[in-house]
Short mmCIF file of N, CA and C in Angstrom, two decimals:
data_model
loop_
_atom_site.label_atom_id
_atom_site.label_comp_id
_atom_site.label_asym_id
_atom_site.label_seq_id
_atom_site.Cartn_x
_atom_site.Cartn_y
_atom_site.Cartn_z
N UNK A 1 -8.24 -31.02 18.38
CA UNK A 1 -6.92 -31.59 18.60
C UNK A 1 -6.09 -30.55 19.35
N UNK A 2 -5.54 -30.99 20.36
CA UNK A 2 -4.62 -30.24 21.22
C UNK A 2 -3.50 -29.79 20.70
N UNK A 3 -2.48 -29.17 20.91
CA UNK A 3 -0.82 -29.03 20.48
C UNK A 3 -0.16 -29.93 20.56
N UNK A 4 -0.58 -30.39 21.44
CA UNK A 4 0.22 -32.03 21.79
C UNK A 4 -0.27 -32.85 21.27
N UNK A 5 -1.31 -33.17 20.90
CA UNK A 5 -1.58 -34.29 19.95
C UNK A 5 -1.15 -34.05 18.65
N UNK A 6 -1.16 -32.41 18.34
CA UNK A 6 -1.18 -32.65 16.81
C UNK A 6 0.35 -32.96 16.67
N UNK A 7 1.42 -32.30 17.63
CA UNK A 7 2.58 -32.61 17.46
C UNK A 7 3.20 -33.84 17.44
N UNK A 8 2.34 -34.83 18.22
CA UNK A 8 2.35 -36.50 17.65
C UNK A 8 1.94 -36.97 16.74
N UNK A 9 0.67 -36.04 16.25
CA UNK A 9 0.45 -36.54 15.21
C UNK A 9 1.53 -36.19 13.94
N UNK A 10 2.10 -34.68 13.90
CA UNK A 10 3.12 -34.63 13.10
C UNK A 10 4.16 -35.73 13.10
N UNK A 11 4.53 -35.72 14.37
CA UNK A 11 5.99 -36.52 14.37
C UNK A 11 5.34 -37.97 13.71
N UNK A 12 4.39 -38.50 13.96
CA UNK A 12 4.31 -40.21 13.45
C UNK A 12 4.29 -40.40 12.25
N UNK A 13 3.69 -39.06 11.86
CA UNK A 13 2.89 -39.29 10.09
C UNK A 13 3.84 -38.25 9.56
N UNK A 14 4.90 -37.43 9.63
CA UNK A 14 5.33 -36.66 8.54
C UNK A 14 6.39 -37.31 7.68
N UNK A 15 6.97 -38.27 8.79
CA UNK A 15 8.01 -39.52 7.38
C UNK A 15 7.00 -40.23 6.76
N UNK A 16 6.49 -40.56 6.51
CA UNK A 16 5.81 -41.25 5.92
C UNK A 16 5.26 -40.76 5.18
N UNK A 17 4.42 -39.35 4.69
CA UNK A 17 3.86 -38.61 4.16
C UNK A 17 4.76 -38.06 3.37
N UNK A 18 6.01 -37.81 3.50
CA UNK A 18 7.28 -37.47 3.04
C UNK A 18 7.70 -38.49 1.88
N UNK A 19 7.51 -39.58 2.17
CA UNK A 19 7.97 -40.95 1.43
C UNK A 19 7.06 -40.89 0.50
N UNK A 20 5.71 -40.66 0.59
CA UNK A 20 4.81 -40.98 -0.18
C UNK A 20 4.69 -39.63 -1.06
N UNK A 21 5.01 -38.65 -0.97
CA UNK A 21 4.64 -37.33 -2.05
C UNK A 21 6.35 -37.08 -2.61
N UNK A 22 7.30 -38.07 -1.92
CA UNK A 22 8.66 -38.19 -2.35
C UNK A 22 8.38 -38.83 -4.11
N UNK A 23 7.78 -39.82 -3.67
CA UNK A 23 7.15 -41.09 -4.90
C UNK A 23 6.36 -40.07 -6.02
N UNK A 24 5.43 -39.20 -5.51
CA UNK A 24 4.89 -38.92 -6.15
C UNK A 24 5.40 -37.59 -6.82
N UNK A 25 6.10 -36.53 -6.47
CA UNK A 25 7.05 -36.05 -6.82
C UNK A 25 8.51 -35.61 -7.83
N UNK A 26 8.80 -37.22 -7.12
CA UNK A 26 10.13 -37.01 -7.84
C UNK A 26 11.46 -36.36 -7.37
N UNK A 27 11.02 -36.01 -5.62
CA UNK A 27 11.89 -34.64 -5.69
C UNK A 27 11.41 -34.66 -4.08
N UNK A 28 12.50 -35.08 -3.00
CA UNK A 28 12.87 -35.47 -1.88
C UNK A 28 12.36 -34.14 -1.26
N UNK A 29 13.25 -32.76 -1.70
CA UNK A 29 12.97 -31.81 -0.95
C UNK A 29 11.75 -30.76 -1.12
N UNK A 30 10.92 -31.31 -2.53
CA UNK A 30 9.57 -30.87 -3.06
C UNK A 30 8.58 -31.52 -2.32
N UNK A 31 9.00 -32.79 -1.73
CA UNK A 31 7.76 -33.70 -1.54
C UNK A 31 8.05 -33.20 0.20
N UNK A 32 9.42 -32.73 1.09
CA UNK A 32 8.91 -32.12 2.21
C UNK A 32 8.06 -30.73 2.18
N UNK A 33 8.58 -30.25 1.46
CA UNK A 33 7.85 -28.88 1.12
C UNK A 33 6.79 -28.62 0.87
N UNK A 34 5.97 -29.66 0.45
CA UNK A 34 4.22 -29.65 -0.01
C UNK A 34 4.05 -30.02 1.53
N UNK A 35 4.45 -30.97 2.17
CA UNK A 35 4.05 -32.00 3.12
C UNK A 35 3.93 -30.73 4.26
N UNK A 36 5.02 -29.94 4.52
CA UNK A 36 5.21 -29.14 5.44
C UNK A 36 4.34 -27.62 5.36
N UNK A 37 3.83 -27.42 4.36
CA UNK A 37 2.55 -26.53 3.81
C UNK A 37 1.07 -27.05 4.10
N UNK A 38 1.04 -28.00 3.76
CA UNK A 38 0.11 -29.12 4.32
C UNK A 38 -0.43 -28.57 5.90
N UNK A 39 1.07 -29.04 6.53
CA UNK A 39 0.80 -29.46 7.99
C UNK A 39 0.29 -28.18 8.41
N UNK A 40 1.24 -27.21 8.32
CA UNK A 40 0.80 -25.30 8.26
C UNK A 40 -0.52 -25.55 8.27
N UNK A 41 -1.21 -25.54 6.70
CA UNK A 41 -2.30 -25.60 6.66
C UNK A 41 -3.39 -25.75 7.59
N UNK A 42 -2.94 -27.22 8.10
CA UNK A 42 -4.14 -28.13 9.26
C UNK A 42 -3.91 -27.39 10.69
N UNK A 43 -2.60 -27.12 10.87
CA UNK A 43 -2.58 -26.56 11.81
C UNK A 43 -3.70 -25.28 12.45
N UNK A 44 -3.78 -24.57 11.31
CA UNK A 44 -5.03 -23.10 11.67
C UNK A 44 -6.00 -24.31 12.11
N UNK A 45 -6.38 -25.58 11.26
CA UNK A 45 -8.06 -25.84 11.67
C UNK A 45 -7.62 -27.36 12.86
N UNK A 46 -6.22 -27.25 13.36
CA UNK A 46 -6.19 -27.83 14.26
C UNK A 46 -7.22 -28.51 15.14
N UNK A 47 -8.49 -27.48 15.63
CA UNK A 47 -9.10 -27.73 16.82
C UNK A 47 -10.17 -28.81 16.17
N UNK A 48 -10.71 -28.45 15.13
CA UNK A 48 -11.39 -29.67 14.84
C UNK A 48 -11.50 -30.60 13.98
N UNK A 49 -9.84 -30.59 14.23
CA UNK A 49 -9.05 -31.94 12.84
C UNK A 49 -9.49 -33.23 13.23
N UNK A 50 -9.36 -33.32 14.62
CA UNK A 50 -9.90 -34.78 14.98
C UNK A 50 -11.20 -35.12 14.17
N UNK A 51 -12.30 -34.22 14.45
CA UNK A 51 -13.42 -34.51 13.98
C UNK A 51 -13.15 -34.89 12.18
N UNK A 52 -12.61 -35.52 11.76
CA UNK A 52 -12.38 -35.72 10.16
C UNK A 52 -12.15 -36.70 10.55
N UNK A 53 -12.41 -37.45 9.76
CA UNK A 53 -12.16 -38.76 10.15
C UNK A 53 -10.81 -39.36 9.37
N UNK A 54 -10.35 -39.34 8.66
CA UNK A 54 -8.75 -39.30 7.87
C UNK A 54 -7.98 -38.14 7.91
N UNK A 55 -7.46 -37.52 8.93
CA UNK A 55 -6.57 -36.57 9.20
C UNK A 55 -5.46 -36.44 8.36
N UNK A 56 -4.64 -37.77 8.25
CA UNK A 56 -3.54 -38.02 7.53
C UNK A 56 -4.05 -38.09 6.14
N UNK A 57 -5.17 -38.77 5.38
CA UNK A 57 -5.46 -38.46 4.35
C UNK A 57 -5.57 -36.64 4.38
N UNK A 58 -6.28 -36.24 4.79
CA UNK A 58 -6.41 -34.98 4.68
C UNK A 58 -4.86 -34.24 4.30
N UNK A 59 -4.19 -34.50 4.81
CA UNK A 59 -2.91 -33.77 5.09
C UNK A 59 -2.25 -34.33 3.49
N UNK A 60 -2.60 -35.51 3.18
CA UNK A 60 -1.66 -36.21 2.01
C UNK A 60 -2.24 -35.36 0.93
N UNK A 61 -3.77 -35.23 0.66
CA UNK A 61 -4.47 -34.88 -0.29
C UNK A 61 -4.16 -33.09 -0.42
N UNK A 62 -3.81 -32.47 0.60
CA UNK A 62 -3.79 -30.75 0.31
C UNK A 62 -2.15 -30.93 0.22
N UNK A 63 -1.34 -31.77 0.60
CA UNK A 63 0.06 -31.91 -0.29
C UNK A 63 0.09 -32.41 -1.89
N UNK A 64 -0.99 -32.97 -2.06
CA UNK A 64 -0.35 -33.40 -3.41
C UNK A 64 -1.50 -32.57 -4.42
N UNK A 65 -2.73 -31.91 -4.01
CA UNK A 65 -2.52 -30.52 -4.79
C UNK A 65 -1.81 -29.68 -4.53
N UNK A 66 -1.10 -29.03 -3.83
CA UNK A 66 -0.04 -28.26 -3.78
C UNK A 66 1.18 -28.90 -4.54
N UNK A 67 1.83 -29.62 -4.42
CA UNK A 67 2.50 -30.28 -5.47
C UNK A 67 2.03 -29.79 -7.05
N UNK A 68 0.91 -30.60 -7.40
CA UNK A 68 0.26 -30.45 -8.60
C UNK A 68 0.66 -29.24 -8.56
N UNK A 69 -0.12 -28.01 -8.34
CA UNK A 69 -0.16 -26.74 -8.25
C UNK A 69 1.23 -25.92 -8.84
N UNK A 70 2.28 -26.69 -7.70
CA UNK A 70 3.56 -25.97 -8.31
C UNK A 70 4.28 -26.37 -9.96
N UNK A 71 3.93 -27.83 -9.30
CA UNK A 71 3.65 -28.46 -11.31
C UNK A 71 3.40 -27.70 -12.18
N UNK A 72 2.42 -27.13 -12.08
CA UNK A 72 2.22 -26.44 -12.95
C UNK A 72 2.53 -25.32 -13.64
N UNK A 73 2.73 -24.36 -12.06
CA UNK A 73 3.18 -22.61 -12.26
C UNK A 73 4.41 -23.16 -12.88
N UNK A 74 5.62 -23.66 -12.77
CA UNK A 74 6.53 -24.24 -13.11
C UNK A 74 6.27 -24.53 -14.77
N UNK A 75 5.72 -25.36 -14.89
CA UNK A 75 5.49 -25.52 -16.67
C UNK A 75 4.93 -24.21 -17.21
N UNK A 76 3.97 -23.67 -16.54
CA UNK A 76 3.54 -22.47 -17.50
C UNK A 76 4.52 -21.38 -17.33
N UNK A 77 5.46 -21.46 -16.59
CA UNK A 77 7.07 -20.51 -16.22
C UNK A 77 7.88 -20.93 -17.71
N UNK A 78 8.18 -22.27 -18.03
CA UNK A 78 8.80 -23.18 -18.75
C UNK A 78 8.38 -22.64 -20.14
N UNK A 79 7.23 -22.73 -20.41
CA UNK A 79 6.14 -22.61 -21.47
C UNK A 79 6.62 -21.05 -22.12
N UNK A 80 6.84 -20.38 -20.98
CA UNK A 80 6.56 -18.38 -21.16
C UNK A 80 8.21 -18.43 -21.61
N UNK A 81 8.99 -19.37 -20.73
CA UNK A 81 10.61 -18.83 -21.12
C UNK A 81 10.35 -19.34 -22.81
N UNK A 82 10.18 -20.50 -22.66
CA UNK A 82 10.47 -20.93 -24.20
C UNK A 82 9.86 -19.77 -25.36
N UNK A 83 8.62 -19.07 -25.06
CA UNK A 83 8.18 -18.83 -25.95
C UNK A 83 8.67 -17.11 -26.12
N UNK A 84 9.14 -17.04 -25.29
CA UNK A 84 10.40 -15.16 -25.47
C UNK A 84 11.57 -15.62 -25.88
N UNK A 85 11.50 -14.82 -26.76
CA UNK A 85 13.19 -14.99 -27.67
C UNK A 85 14.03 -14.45 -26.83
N UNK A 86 15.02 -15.60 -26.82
CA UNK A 86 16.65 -14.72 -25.95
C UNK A 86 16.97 -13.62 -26.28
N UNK A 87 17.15 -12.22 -25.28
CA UNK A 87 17.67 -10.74 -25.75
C UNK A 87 18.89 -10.79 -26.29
N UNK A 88 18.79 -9.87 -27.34
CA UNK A 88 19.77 -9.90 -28.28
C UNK A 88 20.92 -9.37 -27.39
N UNK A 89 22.33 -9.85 -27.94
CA UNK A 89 23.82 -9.96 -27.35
C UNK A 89 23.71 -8.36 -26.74
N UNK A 90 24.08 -7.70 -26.11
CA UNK A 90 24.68 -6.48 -25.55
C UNK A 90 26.28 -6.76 -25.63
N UNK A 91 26.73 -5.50 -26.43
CA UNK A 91 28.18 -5.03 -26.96
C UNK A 91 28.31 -4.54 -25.65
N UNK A 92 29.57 -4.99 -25.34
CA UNK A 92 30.11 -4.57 -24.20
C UNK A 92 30.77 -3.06 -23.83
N UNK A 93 31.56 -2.60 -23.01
CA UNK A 93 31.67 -1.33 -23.25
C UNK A 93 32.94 -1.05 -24.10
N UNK A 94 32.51 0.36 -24.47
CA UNK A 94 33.72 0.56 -25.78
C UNK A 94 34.79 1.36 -25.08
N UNK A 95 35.90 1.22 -26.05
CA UNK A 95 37.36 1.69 -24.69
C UNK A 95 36.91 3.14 -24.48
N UNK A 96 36.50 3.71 -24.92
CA UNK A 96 35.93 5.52 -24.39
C UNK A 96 35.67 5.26 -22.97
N UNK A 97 34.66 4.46 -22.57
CA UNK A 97 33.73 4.50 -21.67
C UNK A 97 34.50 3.77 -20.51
N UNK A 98 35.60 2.60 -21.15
CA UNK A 98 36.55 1.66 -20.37
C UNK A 98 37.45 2.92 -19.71
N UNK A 99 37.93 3.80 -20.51
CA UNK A 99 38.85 4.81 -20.33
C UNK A 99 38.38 5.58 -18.72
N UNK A 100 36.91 6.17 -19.41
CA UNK A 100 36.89 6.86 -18.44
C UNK A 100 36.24 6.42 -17.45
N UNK A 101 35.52 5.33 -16.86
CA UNK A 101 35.71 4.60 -15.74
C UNK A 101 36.86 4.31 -15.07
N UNK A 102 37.69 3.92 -15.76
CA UNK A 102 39.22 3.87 -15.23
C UNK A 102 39.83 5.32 -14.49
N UNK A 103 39.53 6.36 -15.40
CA UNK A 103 40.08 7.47 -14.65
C UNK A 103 39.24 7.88 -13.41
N UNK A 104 37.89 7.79 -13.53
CA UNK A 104 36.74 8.11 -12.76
C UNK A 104 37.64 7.31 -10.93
N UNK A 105 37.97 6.22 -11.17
CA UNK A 105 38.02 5.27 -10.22
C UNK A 105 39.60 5.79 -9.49
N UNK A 106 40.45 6.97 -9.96
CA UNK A 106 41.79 7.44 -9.58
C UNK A 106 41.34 8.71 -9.16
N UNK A 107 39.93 9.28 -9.11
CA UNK A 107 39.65 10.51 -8.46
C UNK A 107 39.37 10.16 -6.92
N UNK A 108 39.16 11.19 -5.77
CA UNK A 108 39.05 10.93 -4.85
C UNK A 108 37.93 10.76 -4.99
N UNK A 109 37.70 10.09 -3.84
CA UNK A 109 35.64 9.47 -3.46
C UNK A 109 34.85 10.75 -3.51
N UNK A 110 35.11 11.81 -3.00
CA UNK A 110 34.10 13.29 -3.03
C UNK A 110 34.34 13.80 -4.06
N UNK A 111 35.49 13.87 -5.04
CA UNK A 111 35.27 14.62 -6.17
C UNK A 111 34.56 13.37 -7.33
N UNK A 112 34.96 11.96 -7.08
CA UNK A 112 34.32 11.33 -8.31
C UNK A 112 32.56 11.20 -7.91
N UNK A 113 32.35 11.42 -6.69
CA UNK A 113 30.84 11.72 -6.70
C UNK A 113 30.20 12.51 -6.96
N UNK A 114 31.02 14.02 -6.67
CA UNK A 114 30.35 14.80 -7.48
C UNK A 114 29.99 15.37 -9.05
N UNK A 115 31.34 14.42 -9.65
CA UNK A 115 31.14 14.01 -11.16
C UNK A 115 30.27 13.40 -11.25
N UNK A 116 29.77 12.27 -11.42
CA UNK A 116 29.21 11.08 -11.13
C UNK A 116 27.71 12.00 -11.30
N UNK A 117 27.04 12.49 -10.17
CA UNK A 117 25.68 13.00 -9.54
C UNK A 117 25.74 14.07 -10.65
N UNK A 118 26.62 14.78 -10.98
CA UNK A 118 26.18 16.29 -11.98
C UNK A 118 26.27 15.81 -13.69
N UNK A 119 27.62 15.62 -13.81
CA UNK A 119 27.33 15.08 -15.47
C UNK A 119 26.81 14.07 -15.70
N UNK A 120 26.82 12.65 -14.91
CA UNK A 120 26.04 11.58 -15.40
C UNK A 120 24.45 11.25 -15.05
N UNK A 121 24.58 11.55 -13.66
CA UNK A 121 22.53 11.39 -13.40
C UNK A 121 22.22 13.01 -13.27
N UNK A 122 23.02 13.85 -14.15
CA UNK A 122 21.93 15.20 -14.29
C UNK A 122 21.94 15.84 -13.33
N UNK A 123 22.38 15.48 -12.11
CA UNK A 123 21.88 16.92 -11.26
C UNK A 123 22.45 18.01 -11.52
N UNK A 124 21.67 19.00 -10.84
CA UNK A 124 22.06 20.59 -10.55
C UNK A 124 23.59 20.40 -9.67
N UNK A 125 23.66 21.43 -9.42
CA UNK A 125 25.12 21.73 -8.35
C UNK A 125 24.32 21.92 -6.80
N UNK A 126 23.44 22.51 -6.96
CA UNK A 126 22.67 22.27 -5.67
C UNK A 126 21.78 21.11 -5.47
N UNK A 127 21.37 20.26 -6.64
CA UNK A 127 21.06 18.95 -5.92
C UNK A 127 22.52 18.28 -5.20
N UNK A 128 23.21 18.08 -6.28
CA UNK A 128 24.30 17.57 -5.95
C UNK A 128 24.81 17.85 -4.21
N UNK A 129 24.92 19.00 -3.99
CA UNK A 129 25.22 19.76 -2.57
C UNK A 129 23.90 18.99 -1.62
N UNK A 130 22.61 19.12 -2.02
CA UNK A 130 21.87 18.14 -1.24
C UNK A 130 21.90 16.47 -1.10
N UNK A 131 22.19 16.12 -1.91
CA UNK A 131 22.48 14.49 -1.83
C UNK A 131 23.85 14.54 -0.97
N UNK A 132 25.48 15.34 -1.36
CA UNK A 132 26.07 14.63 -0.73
C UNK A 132 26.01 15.33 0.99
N UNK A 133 25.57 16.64 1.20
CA UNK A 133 25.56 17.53 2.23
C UNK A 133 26.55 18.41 2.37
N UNK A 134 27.09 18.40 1.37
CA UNK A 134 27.63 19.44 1.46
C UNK A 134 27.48 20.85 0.95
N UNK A 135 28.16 22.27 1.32
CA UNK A 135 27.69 23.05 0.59
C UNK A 135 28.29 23.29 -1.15
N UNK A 136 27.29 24.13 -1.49
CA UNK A 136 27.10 24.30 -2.55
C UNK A 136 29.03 24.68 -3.54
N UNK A 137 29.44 25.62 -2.78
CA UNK A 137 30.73 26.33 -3.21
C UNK A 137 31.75 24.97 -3.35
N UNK A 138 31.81 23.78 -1.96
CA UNK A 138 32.38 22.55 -1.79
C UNK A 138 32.29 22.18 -2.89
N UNK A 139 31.49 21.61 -3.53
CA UNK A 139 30.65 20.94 -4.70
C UNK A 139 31.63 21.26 -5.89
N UNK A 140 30.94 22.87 -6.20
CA UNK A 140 32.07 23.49 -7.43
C UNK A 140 33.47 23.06 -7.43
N UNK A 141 33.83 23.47 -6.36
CA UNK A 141 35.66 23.50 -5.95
C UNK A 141 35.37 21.48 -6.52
N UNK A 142 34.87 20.53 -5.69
CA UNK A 142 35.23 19.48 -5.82
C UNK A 142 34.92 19.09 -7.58
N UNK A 143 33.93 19.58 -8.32
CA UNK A 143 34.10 19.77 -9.80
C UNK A 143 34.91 20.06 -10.57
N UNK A 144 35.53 21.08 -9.98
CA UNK A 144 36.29 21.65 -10.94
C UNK A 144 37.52 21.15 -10.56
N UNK A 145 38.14 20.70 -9.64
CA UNK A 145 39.07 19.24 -9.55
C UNK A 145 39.14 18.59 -10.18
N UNK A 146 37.84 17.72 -9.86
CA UNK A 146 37.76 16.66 -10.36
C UNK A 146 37.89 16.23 -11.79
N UNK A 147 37.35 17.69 -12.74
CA UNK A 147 37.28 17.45 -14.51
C UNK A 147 38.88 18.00 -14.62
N UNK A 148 39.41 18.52 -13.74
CA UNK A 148 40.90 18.89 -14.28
C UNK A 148 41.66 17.50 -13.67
N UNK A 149 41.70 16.60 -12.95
CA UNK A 149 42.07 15.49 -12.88
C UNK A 149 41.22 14.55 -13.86
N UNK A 150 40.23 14.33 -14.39
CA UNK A 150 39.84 13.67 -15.09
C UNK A 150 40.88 13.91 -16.60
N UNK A 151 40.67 15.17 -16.98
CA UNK A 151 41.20 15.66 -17.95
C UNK A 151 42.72 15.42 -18.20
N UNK A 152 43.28 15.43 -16.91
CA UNK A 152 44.51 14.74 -16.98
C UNK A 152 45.02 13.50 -17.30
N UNK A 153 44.23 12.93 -16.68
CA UNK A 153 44.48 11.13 -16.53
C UNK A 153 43.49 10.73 -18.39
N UNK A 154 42.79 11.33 -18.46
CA UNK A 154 42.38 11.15 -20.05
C UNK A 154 43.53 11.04 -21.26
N UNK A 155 44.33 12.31 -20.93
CA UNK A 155 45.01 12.78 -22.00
C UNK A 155 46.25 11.67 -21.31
N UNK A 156 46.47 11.47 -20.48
CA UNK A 156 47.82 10.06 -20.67
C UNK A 156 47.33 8.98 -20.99
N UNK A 157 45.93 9.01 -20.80
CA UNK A 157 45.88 7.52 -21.41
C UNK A 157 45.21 7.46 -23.28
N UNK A 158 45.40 9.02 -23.59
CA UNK A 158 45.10 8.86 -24.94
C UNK A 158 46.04 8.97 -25.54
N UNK A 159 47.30 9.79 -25.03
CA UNK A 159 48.93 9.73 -25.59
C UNK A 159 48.91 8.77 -25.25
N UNK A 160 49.13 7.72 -24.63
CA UNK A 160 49.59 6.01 -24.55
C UNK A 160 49.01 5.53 -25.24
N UNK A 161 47.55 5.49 -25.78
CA UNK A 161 47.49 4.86 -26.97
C UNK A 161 47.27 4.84 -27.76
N UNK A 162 47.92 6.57 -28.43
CA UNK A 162 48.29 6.80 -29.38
C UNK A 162 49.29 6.36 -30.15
N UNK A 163 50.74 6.31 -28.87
CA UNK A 163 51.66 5.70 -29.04
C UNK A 163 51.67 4.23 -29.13
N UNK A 164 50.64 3.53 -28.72
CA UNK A 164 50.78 2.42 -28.73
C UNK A 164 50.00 1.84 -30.46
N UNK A 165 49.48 2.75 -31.16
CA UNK A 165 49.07 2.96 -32.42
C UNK A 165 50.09 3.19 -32.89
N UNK A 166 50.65 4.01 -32.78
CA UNK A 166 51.94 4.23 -33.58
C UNK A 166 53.01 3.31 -34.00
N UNK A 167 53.25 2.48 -33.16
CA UNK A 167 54.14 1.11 -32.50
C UNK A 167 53.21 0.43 -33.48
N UNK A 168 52.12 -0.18 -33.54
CA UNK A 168 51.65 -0.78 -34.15
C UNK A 168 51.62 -0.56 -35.71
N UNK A 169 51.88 0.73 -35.72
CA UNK A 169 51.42 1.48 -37.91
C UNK A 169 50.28 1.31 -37.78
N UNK A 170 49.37 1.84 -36.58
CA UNK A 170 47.30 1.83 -36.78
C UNK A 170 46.88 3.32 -36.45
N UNK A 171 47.94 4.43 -36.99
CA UNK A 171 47.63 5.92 -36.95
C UNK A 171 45.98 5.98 -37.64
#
């Protein structure tokens, strides 16, 4: 089969093949989707599709195991969710952690990264200096900023709600 034939042959037979794995399906845009895997398919053995003598059967029959097929992975997907217990609730974050994200996010971008890279994922001061490129002394200086602005913005927001304990009688 030529390019041109098979492309007539697509165009005559793919509504129709569509309609019919639609039926069988259930599911308009499942039943193009097998159909159009199908055609893929025939396409590689294009040259000697003619020689078959039901082309269009051919094409209906490797759509509707493929269909089947997804049928299935699908139920045994279905099967696996049902049978894992839902993960237990995750507690959200506690005001410590609310706190200091909040302050983290009022540092400048180079000093809250270099917080960020040294106290939280561990690096050295010279990894740190390699990830962001800068040198090493930069780094310090931007550290030692950064925890004296952290340290700042901590302690107002722990006098505020201290006071706001207080206001309440929850010393």
């Amino acid at each position: 089969m030529t390019e041109d034939e098979f492309d007539a042959f697509y165009t005559a037979t793919f509504p129709r093949l569509t309609g019919q794995l639609s039926a069988f399906t259930g599911d308009h845009g499942e039943a193009q989707d097998v159909v159009q895997e199908a055609f893929v398919r025939a396409w590689n053995r294009r040259k000697d599709f003619l020689a078959d003598e039901a082309p269009e059967a051919w094409i209906r029959t490797v759509a509707m195991r493929l269909a089947v097929s997804r049928w299935r992975r699908a139920r045994r997907w279905l099967e696996l969710v049902r049978r894992t217990p839902p993960p237990e609730s995750t507690p959200g974050p506690g005001p410590d952690r609310t706190a200091l994200v909040a302050a983290l996010r009022q540092l400048p971008k180079a000093q809250r990264m270099a917080i960020v890279l040294h106290h939280l994922c561990d690096l050295s001061v010279e990894q740190v200096a390699s990830e962001t490129g800068a040198p090493v002394g930069t780094v310090k200086a931007r550290l030692s900023r950064g925890r004296a602005a952290l340290a700042k913005h901590l302690a107002v927001d722990e006098a505020a709600g201290g006071a706001a304990r207080k206001e309440d009688g929850r010393v």
